[in-house]
GROMACS .gro file of C-alpha atoms in nm:
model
  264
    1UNK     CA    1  -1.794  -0.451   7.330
    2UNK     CA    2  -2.076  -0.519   7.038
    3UNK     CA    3  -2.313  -0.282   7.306
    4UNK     CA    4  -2.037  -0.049   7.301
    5UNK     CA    5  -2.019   0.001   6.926
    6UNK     CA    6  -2.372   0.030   6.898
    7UNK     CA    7  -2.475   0.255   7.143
    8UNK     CA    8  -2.189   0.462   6.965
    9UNK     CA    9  -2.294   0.424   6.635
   10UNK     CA   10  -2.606   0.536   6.759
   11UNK     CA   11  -2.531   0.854   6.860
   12UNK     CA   12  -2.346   0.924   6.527
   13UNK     CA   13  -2.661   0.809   6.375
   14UNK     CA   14  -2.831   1.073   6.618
   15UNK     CA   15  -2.594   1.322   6.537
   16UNK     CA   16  -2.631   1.326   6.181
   17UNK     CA   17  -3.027   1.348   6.210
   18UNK     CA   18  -2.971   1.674   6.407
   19UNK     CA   19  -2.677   1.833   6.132
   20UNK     CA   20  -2.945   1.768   5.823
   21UNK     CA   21  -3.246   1.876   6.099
   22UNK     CA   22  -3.034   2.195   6.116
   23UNK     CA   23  -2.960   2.260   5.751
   24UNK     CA   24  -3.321   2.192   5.646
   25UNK     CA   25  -3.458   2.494   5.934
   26UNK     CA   26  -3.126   2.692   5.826
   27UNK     CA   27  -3.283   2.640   5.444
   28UNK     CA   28  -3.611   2.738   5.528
   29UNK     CA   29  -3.535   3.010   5.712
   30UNK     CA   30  -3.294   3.170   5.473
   31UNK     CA   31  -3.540   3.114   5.183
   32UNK     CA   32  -3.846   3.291   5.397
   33UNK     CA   33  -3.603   3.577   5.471
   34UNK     CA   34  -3.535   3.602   5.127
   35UNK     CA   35  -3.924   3.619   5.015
   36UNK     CA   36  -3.936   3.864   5.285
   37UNK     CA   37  -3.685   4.086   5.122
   38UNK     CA   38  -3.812   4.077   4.801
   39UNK     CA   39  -4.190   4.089   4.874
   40UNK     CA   40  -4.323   4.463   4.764
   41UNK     CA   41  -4.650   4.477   4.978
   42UNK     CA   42  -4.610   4.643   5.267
   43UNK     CA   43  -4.972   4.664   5.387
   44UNK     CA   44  -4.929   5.074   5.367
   45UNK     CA   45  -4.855   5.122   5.025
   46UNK     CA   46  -5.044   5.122   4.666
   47UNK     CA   47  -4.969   4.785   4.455
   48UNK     CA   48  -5.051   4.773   4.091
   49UNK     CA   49  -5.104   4.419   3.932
   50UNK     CA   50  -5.179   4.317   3.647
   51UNK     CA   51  -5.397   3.961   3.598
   52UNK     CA   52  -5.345   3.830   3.257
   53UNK     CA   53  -5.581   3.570   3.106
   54UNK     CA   54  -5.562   3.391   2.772
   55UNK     CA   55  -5.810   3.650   2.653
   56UNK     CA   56  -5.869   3.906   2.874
   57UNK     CA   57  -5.651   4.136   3.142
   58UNK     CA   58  -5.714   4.328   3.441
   59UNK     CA   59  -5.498   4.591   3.628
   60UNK     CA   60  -5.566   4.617   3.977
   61UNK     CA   61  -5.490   4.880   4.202
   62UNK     CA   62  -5.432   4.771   4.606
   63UNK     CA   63  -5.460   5.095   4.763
   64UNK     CA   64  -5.461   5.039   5.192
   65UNK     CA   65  -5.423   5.424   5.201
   66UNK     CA   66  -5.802   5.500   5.073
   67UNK     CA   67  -5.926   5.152   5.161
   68UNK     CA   68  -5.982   5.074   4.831
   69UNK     CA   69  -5.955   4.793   4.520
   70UNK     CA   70  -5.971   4.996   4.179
   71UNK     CA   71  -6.011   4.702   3.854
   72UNK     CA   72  -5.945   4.850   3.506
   73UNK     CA   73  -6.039   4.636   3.252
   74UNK     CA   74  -5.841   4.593   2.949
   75UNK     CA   75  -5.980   4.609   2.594
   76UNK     CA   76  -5.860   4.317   2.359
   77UNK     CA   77  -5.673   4.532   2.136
   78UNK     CA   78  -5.453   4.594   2.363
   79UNK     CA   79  -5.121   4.437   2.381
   80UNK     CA   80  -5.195   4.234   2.701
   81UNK     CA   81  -4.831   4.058   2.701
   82UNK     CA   82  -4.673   4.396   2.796
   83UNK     CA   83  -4.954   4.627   2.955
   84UNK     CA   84  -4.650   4.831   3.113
   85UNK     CA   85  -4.553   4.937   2.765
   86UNK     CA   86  -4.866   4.998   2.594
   87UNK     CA   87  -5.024   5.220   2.871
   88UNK     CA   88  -4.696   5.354   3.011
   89UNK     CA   89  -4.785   5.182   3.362
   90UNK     CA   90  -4.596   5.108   3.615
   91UNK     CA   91  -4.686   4.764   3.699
   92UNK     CA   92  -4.554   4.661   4.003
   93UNK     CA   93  -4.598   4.284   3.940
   94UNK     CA   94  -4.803   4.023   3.750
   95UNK     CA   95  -5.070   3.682   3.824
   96UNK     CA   96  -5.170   3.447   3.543
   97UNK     CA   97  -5.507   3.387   3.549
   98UNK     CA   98  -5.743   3.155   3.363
   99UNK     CA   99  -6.043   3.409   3.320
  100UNK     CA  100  -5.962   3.753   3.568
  101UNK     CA  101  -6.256   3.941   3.667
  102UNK     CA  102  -6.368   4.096   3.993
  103UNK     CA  103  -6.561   3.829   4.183
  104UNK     CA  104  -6.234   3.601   4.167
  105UNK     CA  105  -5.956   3.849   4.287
  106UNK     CA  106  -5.921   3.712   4.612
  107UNK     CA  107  -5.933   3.383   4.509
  108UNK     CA  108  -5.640   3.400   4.233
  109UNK     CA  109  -5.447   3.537   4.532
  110UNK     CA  110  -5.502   3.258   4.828
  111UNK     CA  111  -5.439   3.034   4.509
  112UNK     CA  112  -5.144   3.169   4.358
  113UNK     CA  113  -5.003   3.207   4.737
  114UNK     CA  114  -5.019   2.822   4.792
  115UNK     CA  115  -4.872   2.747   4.415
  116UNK     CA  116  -4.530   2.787   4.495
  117UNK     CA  117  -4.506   3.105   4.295
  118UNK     CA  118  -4.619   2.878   3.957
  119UNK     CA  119  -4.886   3.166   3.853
  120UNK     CA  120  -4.641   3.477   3.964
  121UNK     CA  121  -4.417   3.733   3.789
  122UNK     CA  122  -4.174   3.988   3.983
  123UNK     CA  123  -4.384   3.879   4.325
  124UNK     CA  124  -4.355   3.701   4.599
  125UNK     CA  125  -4.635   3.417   4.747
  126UNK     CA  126  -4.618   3.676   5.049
  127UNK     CA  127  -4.727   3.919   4.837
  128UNK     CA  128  -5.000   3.736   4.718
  129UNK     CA  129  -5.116   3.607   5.054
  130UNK     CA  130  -5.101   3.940   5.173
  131UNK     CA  131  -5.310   4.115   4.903
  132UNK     CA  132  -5.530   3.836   4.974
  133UNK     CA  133  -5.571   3.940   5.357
  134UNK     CA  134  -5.587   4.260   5.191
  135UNK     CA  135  -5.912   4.221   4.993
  136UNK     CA  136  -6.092   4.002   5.257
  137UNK     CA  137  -6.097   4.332   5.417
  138UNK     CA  138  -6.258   4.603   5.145
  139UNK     CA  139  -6.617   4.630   5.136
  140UNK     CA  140  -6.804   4.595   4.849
  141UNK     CA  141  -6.890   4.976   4.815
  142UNK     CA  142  -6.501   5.026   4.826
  143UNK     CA  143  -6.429   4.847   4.499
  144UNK     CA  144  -6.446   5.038   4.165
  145UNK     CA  145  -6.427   4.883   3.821
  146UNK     CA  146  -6.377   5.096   3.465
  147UNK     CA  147  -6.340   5.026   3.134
  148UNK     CA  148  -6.034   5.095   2.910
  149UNK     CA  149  -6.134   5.152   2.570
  150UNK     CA  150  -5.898   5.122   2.254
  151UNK     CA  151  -6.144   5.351   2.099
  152UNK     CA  152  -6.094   5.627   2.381
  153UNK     CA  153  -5.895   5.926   2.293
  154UNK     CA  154  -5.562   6.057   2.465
  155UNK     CA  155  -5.767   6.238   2.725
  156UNK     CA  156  -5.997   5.990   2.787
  157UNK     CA  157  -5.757   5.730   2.846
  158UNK     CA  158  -5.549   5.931   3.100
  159UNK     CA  159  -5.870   6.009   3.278
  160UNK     CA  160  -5.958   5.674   3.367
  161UNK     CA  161  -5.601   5.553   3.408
  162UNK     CA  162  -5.548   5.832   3.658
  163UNK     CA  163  -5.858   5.762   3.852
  164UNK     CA  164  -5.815   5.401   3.884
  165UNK     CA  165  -5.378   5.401   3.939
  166UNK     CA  166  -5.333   5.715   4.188
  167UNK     CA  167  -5.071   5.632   4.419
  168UNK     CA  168  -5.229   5.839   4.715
  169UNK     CA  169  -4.886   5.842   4.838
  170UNK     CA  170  -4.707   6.012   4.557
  171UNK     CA  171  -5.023   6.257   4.515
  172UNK     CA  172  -5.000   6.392   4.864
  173UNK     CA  173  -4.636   6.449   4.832
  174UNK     CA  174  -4.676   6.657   4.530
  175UNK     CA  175  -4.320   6.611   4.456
  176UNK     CA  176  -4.248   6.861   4.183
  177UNK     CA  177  -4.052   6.612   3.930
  178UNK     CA  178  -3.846   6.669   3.600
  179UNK     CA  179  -3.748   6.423   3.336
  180UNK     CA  180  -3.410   6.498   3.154
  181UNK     CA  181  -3.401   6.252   2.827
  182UNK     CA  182  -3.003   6.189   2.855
  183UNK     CA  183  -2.988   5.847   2.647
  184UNK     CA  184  -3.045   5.977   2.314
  185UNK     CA  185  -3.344   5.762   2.230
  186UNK     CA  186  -3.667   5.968   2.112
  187UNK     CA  187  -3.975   6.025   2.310
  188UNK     CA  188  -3.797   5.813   2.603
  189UNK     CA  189  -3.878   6.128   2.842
  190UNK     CA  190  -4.224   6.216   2.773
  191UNK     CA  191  -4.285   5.805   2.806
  192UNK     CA  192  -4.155   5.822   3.124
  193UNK     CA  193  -4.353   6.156   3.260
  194UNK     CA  194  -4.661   6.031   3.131
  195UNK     CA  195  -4.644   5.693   3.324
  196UNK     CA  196  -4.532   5.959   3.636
  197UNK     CA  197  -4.833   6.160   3.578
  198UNK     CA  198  -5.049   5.833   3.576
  199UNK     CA  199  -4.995   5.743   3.910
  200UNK     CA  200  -5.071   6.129   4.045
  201UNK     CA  201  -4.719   6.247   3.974
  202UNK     CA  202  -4.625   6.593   3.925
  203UNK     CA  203  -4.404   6.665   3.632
  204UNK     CA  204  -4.353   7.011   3.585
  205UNK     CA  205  -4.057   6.970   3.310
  206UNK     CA  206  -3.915   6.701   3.017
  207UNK     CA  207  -3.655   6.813   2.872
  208UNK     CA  208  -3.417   6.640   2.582
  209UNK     CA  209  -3.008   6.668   2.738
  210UNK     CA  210  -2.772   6.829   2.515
  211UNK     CA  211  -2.490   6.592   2.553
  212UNK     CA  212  -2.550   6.213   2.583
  213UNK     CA  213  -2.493   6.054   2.936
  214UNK     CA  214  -2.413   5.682   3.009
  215UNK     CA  215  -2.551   5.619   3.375
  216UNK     CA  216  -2.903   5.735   3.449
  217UNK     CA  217  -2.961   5.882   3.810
  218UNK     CA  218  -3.235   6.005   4.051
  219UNK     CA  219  -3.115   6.333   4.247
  220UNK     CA  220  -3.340   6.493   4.515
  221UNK     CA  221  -3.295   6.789   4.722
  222UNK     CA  222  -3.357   6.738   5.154
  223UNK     CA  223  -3.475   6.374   5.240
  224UNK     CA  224  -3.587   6.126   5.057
  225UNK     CA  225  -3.965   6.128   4.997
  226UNK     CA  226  -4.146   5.791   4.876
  227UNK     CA  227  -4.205   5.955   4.539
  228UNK     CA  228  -3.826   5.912   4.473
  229UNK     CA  229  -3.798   5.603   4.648
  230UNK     CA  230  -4.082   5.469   4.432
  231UNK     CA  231  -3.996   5.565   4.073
  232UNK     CA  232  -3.617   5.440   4.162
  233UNK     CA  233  -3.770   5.096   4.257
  234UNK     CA  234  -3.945   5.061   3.918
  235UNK     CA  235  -3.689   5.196   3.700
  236UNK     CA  236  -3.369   5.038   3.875
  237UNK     CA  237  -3.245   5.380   3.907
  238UNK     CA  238  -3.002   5.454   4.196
  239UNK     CA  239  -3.089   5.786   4.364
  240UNK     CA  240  -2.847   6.047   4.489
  241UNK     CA  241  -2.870   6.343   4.732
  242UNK     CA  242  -2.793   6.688   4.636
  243UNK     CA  243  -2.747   6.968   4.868
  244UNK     CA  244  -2.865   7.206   4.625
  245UNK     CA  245  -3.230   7.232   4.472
  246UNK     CA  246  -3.303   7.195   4.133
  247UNK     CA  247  -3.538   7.292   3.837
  248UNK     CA  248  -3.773   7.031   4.047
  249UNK     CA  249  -3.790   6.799   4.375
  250UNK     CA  250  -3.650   6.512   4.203
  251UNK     CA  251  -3.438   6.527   3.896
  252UNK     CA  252  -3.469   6.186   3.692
  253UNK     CA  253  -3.220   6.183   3.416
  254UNK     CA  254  -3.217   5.887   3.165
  255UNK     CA  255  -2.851   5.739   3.039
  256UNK     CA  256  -2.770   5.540   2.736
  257UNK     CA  257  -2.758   5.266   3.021
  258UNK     CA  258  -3.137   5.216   3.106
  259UNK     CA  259  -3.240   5.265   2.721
  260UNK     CA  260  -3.288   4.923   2.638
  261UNK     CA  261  -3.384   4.831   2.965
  262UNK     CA  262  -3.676   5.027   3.068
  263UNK     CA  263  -4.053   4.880   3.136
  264UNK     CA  264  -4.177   5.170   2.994
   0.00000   0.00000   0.00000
């Protein structure tokens, strides 16, 4: 009888092994689907990041359309805390770094990848391991690095924005976008065309609404390109189809409830 009880206990013993077994692989499978879903590199689209140090920044541009790894350095004066907002940028994501420059790029990736996200803001240690995959695979001659000057003028400082941040993407489309400033909140529309126009966007109109709306929107004519799909991921803006064409490709119109909200 004792052999009896044992051997059953046993297999209860067993049993229970197996059910937390299970739950840990159900865990860690949910929580890599999860990363999954809310990584942003795809391997086929631009990626700007920004690498923050204690004294100096870096916004890098992961481009696997041209091949290519475009560094812009950041001058000191420059509010490095909120890069989006001081160079109307859309930065996709961002890596604390002790001291960024371009010889440790790859390195800051494999290392924020294995960090358990520690070093990471609005990405995923996918993302990182993939940029990091990424790099291993740009030569030298494929990497460009400019400086961004506090002392340059409007002009100059679109110039080299431009050439470093083109979204190939969004250039080749040539979307023809408008900006409709709905939420009542001065200069929010030209803000938002100029950080378009930055990545290779085409704005052809900003315009100031009229009437004050609450809920902002993205409306496009035909199918949805990735220039709409793009500038609704940054903003948080839902996007709806209209059977009729507009002023523009895509209409973006700003509402009293992104005001506050915006990275721009």
């Amino acid at each position: 009888m004792s052999r009896t009880k044992d051997g059953k206990n046993l297999r209860l013993a067993g049993l229970f092994v197996m059910i937390v077994l299970g739950l840990i692989v159900i865990s860690v499978l949910v929580n890599f689907l999860l990363i999954v879903k809310a990584s942003k590199f795809d391997g086929s689209h631009n990626l700007i990041i920004s690498f923050v140090g204690k004294d100096k920044a870096q916004i890098v541009s992961f481009s696997p359309q041209n091949r290519t790894l475009s560094i812009l350095d950041i001058d000191s004066k420059y509010n490095h805390e909120d890069l989006a907002k001081s160079l109307e940028i859309p930065i996709d994501g961002i890596i604390i770094s002790q001291s960024p420059n371009r010889n440790n790029i790859s390195s800051t990736l494999l290392k924020s990848a294995f960090s358990f996200g520690a070093s990471l803001k609005n990405l995923t240690i996918l993302d990182a391991f993939r940029l990091f995959l990424f790099c291993k695979t740009i030569p030298q001659n494929n990497i460009y690095e400019r400086q961004l000057s506090s002392e340059f003028n409007d002009t100059q400082k679109s110039t080299v924005i431009s050439l470093s941040l083109t979204d190939a993407s969004v250039y080749q489309e040539n979307q023809t976008i408008q900006v409709i400033n709905a939420a009542d909140v001065y200069g929010l529309g030209s803000r938002l065309a100029t950080l378009i126009t930055n990545i290779g966007g085409n704005v052809v109109l900003v315009s100031t609404s009229d009437e004050t709306i609450q809920n902002s929107k993205i409306v496009y004519s035909g199918k949805e390109s990735y220039t709409a799909k793009k500038i609704s991921d940054y903003l948080g803006i839902l996007t709806q189809q209209s059977d009729q064409r507009g002023v523009a490709d895509v209409i973006i119109t700003i509402g009293r409830d992104k005001a506050g909200s915006l990275k721009f």
